[in-house]
Short mmCIF file of C-alpha atoms in Angstrom, two decimals:
data_model
loop_
_atom_site.label_atom_id
_atom_site.label_comp_id
_atom_site.label_asym_id
_atom_site.label_seq_id
_atom_site.Cartn_x
_atom_site.Cartn_y
_atom_site.Cartn_z
CA MET A 16 -185.80 -128.45 -12.36
CA PRO A 17 -183.14 -128.40 -9.85
CA ALA A 18 -184.63 -128.94 -6.13
CA SER A 19 -183.24 -125.50 -4.55
CA ASP A 20 -183.06 -122.23 -5.18
CA LEU A 21 -179.89 -121.98 -4.97
CA ASP A 22 -178.77 -125.30 -7.19
CA LEU A 23 -180.78 -123.18 -9.41
CA LEU A 24 -178.33 -120.17 -9.33
CA GLU A 25 -175.59 -122.39 -9.87
CA GLN A 26 -177.24 -123.80 -12.99
CA ALA A 27 -177.50 -119.84 -14.14
CA ALA A 28 -173.80 -118.75 -13.42
CA ARG A 29 -172.65 -121.60 -15.19
CA GLU A 30 -174.89 -121.34 -18.32
CA ALA A 31 -174.15 -117.88 -17.92
CA GLY A 32 -170.11 -118.15 -18.22
CA GLU A 33 -170.96 -120.10 -21.32
CA ILE A 34 -171.97 -117.75 -22.91
CA ALA A 35 -169.65 -114.92 -21.86
CA LEU A 36 -166.71 -117.08 -22.31
CA ARG A 37 -167.91 -117.33 -25.99
CA TYR A 38 -167.82 -113.23 -26.19
CA TRP A 39 -164.02 -113.09 -24.21
CA ARG A 40 -161.34 -112.06 -26.22
CA ASN A 41 -162.94 -111.98 -28.63
CA ASP A 42 -163.54 -108.33 -29.01
CA PRO A 43 -167.33 -108.18 -28.55
CA GLN A 44 -169.26 -104.74 -29.36
CA SER A 45 -169.63 -102.53 -26.37
CA TRP A 46 -170.85 -98.28 -25.21
CA GLU A 47 -170.55 -96.78 -22.08
CA LYS A 48 -173.93 -95.90 -20.10
CA ASP A 49 -175.76 -92.43 -20.00
CA ALA A 50 -174.65 -90.17 -17.07
CA GLY A 51 -170.75 -91.56 -16.96
CA ALA A 52 -172.35 -95.67 -15.07
CA GLY A 53 -169.75 -97.19 -17.19
CA PRO A 54 -170.02 -99.56 -20.24
CA VAL A 55 -172.16 -102.37 -21.51
CA SER A 56 -171.70 -105.68 -23.86
CA GLU A 57 -172.89 -106.96 -26.52
CA ALA A 58 -171.60 -110.02 -23.68
CA ASP A 59 -173.62 -108.20 -20.68
CA LEU A 60 -176.76 -108.06 -23.23
CA ALA A 61 -177.08 -111.80 -23.73
CA VAL A 62 -175.77 -113.02 -20.57
CA ASN A 63 -179.18 -111.22 -19.42
CA ALA A 64 -181.05 -112.20 -21.38
CA HIS A 65 -179.91 -115.32 -20.75
CA LEU A 66 -180.71 -115.16 -17.21
CA GLU A 67 -183.67 -113.68 -16.84
CA GLN A 68 -185.61 -115.79 -19.13
CA PHE A 69 -183.85 -119.01 -17.85
CA LEU A 70 -184.24 -118.07 -14.21
CA ARG A 71 -187.81 -116.24 -13.78
CA ALA A 72 -189.75 -119.20 -15.01
CA ALA A 73 -188.15 -121.20 -13.07
CA ARG A 74 -190.20 -119.11 -10.23
CA PRO A 75 -192.01 -116.84 -11.90
CA HIS A 76 -193.53 -115.22 -8.42
CA TYR A 77 -190.06 -114.03 -7.58
CA GLY A 78 -189.11 -110.33 -8.35
CA TRP A 79 -186.02 -109.50 -10.55
CA LEU A 80 -183.73 -106.32 -10.33
CA SER A 81 -180.55 -106.33 -12.56
CA GLU A 82 -178.08 -103.88 -13.62
CA GLU A 83 -179.55 -104.29 -17.37
CA SER A 84 -182.89 -104.39 -17.58
CA ALA A 85 -185.83 -101.67 -16.95
CA ASP A 86 -186.19 -102.12 -13.75
CA ASP A 87 -189.77 -103.33 -12.48
CA PRO A 88 -191.54 -102.01 -9.68
CA SER A 89 -193.18 -105.01 -8.96
CA ARG A 90 -190.49 -106.38 -7.29
CA LEU A 91 -190.88 -104.24 -3.65
CA ASP A 92 -194.07 -106.57 -3.26
CA ALA A 93 -192.39 -109.40 -3.70
CA GLU A 94 -191.34 -111.90 -1.33
CA HIS A 95 -188.16 -112.50 -2.70
CA CYS A 96 -186.21 -111.86 -5.90
CA PHE A 97 -183.96 -112.42 -7.70
CA ILE A 98 -180.74 -110.10 -8.11
CA ILE A 99 -178.49 -109.86 -10.71
CA ASP A 100 -174.98 -108.23 -12.05
CA PRO A 101 -174.86 -110.37 -15.50
CA ILE A 102 -171.22 -109.62 -15.46
CA ASP A 103 -169.49 -107.79 -12.80
CA GLY A 104 -166.05 -106.14 -13.64
CA THR A 105 -167.09 -105.00 -17.91
CA ARG A 106 -163.97 -102.95 -18.02
CA ALA A 107 -161.80 -106.12 -16.79
CA PHE A 108 -164.02 -108.44 -19.01
CA LEU A 109 -163.45 -105.75 -22.52
CA SER A 110 -160.42 -105.28 -21.72
CA GLY A 111 -159.22 -109.66 -21.50
CA GLN A 112 -158.87 -109.68 -17.43
CA GLU A 113 -159.66 -112.85 -16.12
CA GLY A 114 -161.54 -111.24 -12.98
CA PHE A 115 -164.70 -111.11 -14.33
CA SER A 116 -167.62 -112.26 -12.48
CA HIS A 117 -171.08 -113.18 -13.18
CA SER A 118 -172.82 -112.46 -9.20
CA LEU A 119 -176.01 -114.19 -8.66
CA ALA A 120 -178.68 -113.38 -5.48
CA ILE A 121 -181.81 -114.30 -4.39
CA SER A 122 -182.99 -111.59 -1.62
CA THR A 123 -186.00 -113.35 0.69
CA GLY A 124 -187.75 -110.20 2.82
CA ASN A 125 -185.72 -107.58 3.05
CA ARG A 126 -182.15 -110.31 3.41
CA ILE A 127 -180.41 -111.93 1.15
CA SER A 128 -181.61 -116.13 1.76
CA ALA A 129 -179.10 -117.89 -1.79
CA ALA A 130 -175.92 -116.25 -2.90
CA VAL A 131 -173.69 -117.66 -6.50
CA VAL A 132 -170.21 -115.93 -7.24
CA HIS A 133 -168.75 -116.64 -10.28
CA LEU A 134 -165.68 -116.59 -12.45
CA PRO A 135 -165.35 -119.15 -15.64
CA ALA A 136 -163.00 -117.83 -17.01
CA ARG A 137 -160.61 -118.12 -13.61
CA GLU A 138 -163.20 -121.73 -12.52
CA GLN A 139 -164.12 -120.52 -9.34
CA THR A 140 -167.05 -120.70 -7.82
CA TYR A 141 -168.74 -119.25 -4.60
CA THR A 142 -172.04 -120.53 -3.59
CA ALA A 143 -173.56 -119.91 -0.35
CA CYS A 144 -177.07 -119.83 1.49
CA GLN A 145 -178.71 -118.70 4.45
CA ASP A 146 -178.25 -121.07 6.77
CA GLY A 147 -175.46 -123.02 5.13
CA PRO A 148 -171.53 -122.20 4.54
CA ALA A 149 -169.69 -120.43 2.55
CA LEU A 150 -168.63 -122.71 -0.17
CA LEU A 151 -165.66 -122.18 -2.55
CA ASN A 152 -165.53 -125.00 -5.33
CA GLY A 153 -167.14 -126.62 -2.68
CA GLN A 154 -164.93 -126.15 0.34
CA VAL A 155 -165.48 -124.42 3.30
CA ILE A 156 -163.64 -121.22 3.03
CA ASN A 157 -163.44 -118.74 6.03
CA PRO A 158 -162.11 -114.79 6.64
CA VAL A 159 -158.64 -114.77 8.40
CA GLU A 160 -159.02 -112.11 11.59
CA HIS A 161 -155.90 -108.87 11.25
CA ASP A 162 -155.68 -105.63 12.70
CA ILE A 163 -156.18 -102.54 10.93
CA ARG A 164 -152.65 -101.69 10.92
CA ASN A 165 -150.84 -103.05 8.03
CA ALA A 166 -154.70 -104.85 6.79
CA ARG A 167 -154.61 -105.89 3.69
CA VAL A 168 -157.91 -103.71 2.53
CA LEU A 169 -159.77 -103.91 -1.44
CA THR A 170 -161.25 -99.98 -1.87
CA SER A 171 -160.66 -97.51 -4.17
CA LYS A 172 -158.10 -95.14 -4.06
CA PRO A 173 -160.66 -92.29 -2.60
CA SER A 174 -162.02 -93.64 -0.02
CA LEU A 175 -158.75 -93.47 1.72
CA ASP A 176 -158.89 -89.08 1.45
CA PRO A 177 -157.93 -88.41 5.12
CA ALA A 178 -162.31 -86.72 4.38
CA PHE A 179 -163.15 -89.71 5.31
CA TRP A 180 -161.72 -90.50 8.36
CA ARG A 181 -161.11 -89.46 11.81
CA GLY A 182 -158.16 -88.56 12.34
CA VAL A 183 -155.44 -90.08 9.85
CA VAL A 184 -155.96 -92.54 7.42
CA PRO A 185 -155.23 -96.07 8.81
CA PRO A 186 -152.22 -97.95 8.01
CA VAL A 187 -153.34 -99.99 5.92
CA ARG A 188 -152.22 -101.66 2.37
CA ARG A 189 -154.80 -101.01 -0.60
CA GLU A 190 -155.33 -103.14 -2.63
CA PHE A 191 -157.78 -104.07 -5.73
CA ARG A 192 -159.47 -105.99 -7.45
CA PRO A 193 -162.52 -105.25 -11.11
CA SER A 194 -165.17 -107.12 -9.31
CA LEU A 195 -166.69 -105.39 -6.50
CA ALA A 196 -168.98 -109.11 -5.59
CA TRP A 197 -164.83 -110.87 -6.15
CA ARG A 198 -163.78 -108.36 -3.49
CA LEU A 199 -166.92 -109.82 -0.77
CA CYS A 200 -165.65 -113.48 -1.59
CA LEU A 201 -161.59 -113.07 -1.75
CA VAL A 202 -161.95 -111.46 2.03
CA ALA A 203 -164.88 -114.65 2.90
CA GLU A 204 -161.80 -116.69 1.82
CA GLY A 205 -158.69 -114.84 3.47
CA GLN A 206 -157.10 -113.52 0.50
CA PHE A 207 -158.17 -110.29 1.65
CA HIS A 208 -158.67 -108.72 5.34
CA ALA A 209 -160.92 -106.82 4.22
CA ALA A 210 -162.88 -104.62 2.29
CA LEU A 211 -164.31 -101.25 2.03
CA SER A 212 -166.88 -98.31 -0.44
CA THR A 213 -166.64 -95.22 0.93
CA ARG A 214 -168.92 -94.61 -2.63
CA ALA A 215 -173.37 -95.89 -2.63
CA ALA A 216 -172.86 -99.21 -4.53
CA TRP A 217 -175.25 -100.86 -6.37
CA GLU A 218 -177.29 -103.53 -4.92
CA TRP A 219 -176.78 -106.16 -7.87
CA ASP A 220 -173.21 -105.47 -7.35
CA ILE A 221 -173.34 -106.44 -3.46
CA ALA A 222 -176.02 -109.19 -2.91
CA ALA A 223 -174.56 -112.01 -3.87
CA GLY A 224 -170.75 -111.22 -1.97
CA ASN A 225 -172.94 -109.22 1.30
CA LEU A 226 -174.03 -113.32 2.30
CA ILE A 227 -170.61 -114.72 0.99
CA ALA A 228 -169.39 -113.18 3.71
CA GLU A 229 -171.46 -113.43 6.05
CA ARG A 230 -171.80 -116.81 5.97
CA ALA A 231 -168.11 -117.07 5.46
CA GLY A 232 -167.57 -115.18 9.65
CA CYS A 233 -167.20 -111.74 8.18
CA LEU A 234 -169.44 -108.68 9.02
CA ALA A 235 -171.00 -107.29 5.74
CA THR A 236 -172.66 -103.16 6.28
CA GLU A 237 -173.10 -99.60 5.35
CA ILE A 238 -170.06 -97.85 6.02
CA SER A 239 -172.30 -96.32 9.22
CA GLY A 240 -172.34 -99.88 10.57
CA ARG A 241 -176.37 -100.57 9.81
CA PRO A 242 -177.39 -103.58 8.61
CA MET A 243 -177.54 -104.37 4.74
CA ARG A 244 -180.97 -104.66 3.32
CA PHE A 245 -182.13 -105.56 0.02
CA ASN A 246 -184.14 -105.20 -3.08
CA THR A 247 -185.41 -101.69 -1.45
CA ALA A 248 -187.00 -99.06 -3.98
CA ARG A 249 -183.43 -97.50 -5.28
CA ALA A 250 -181.38 -100.08 -5.14
CA LEU A 251 -178.15 -98.97 -3.25
CA THR A 252 -176.58 -98.47 0.03
CA GLU A 253 -174.67 -96.13 1.55
CA GLY A 254 -171.11 -97.56 0.94
CA LEU A 255 -169.37 -101.82 3.07
CA VAL A 256 -167.18 -102.41 4.81
CA VAL A 257 -166.75 -105.67 4.09
CA ALA A 258 -164.49 -108.24 7.44
CA PRO A 259 -164.40 -110.23 10.25
CA PRO A 260 -165.88 -108.91 12.90
CA HIS A 261 -162.91 -107.59 14.11
CA LEU A 262 -160.87 -105.98 12.09
CA HIS A 263 -164.78 -104.82 10.40
CA ASN A 264 -164.74 -102.89 14.11
CA GLN A 265 -161.49 -101.24 13.72
CA LEU A 266 -163.16 -99.74 10.53
CA ILE A 267 -165.97 -98.60 11.89
CA ALA A 268 -164.29 -96.88 14.33
CA ALA A 269 -161.87 -95.16 12.48
CA LEU A 270 -164.15 -93.94 10.09
CA GLY A 271 -165.69 -90.75 10.02
CA GLN A 272 -169.05 -88.80 8.76
CA MET A 273 -168.18 -87.82 5.21
CA TRP A 274 -169.81 -90.52 3.63
CA SER A 275 -173.14 -89.04 1.05
CA HIS A 276 -173.58 -89.34 -2.28
CA GLU A 277 -171.72 -85.62 -3.31
CA PHE A 278 -169.38 -88.44 -4.08
CA GLY A 279 -171.35 -90.69 -6.67
CA PRO A 280 -173.87 -92.92 -6.03
CA GLY A 281 -173.06 -96.82 -7.41
CA ALA A 282 -170.07 -96.62 -8.56
CA LYS A 283 -168.26 -99.97 -9.77
CA LEU A 284 -164.70 -99.10 -7.11
#
């Protein structure tokens, strides 16, 4: 049995990657979820089934929250809870791209205490625990500070709608990656300067990346600047801003008050 929660998550993530790669670029069956919630594939379900069996057997008293499992309200009473996205970036996975990940986290109370984001096709594993550094393949990572002007920001096109900003949209350079969990990790390692979503985000998409970014040295908050809380009843956060402190504060100051659910909660941006 792994000695720590982080060791457990790492082992589970690597096993998830082995399962996913059996389906990747092998024409897995897929279909659209209800209510425009995006695609799901037989690979998502296979990974989810393995993770639930493996992790819950190891920690039977932990709660369980996963994108591909029916929600069990009893998780709200658990001191610890697994928060899992079996495959983050399913569209990328189905199109044969490398930028999909497995996002595995454990909450203690309403904060994340252990986190792994694993990209099996890229052989990259990001890890963090609540009292240690953020690592990529065992090496310490840190973000890169930058002024808001010309900052490289990972976000979707709708986030740069003027309605979300006070005055003019700041002159950032928008870029995109398919996995939201990976986006937070890319900021944590300094490949990009910030990640931003003006729409509500599901906890399973961001829980692991949130801790990795924080332990690397970023601020990771809701779009209002409030701290993120996890294992909540709705399992949603009100958008996100992830960046080193100076740029984070600039982005929060530049954002307006227009964020709301009318823009569609839970989108994979």
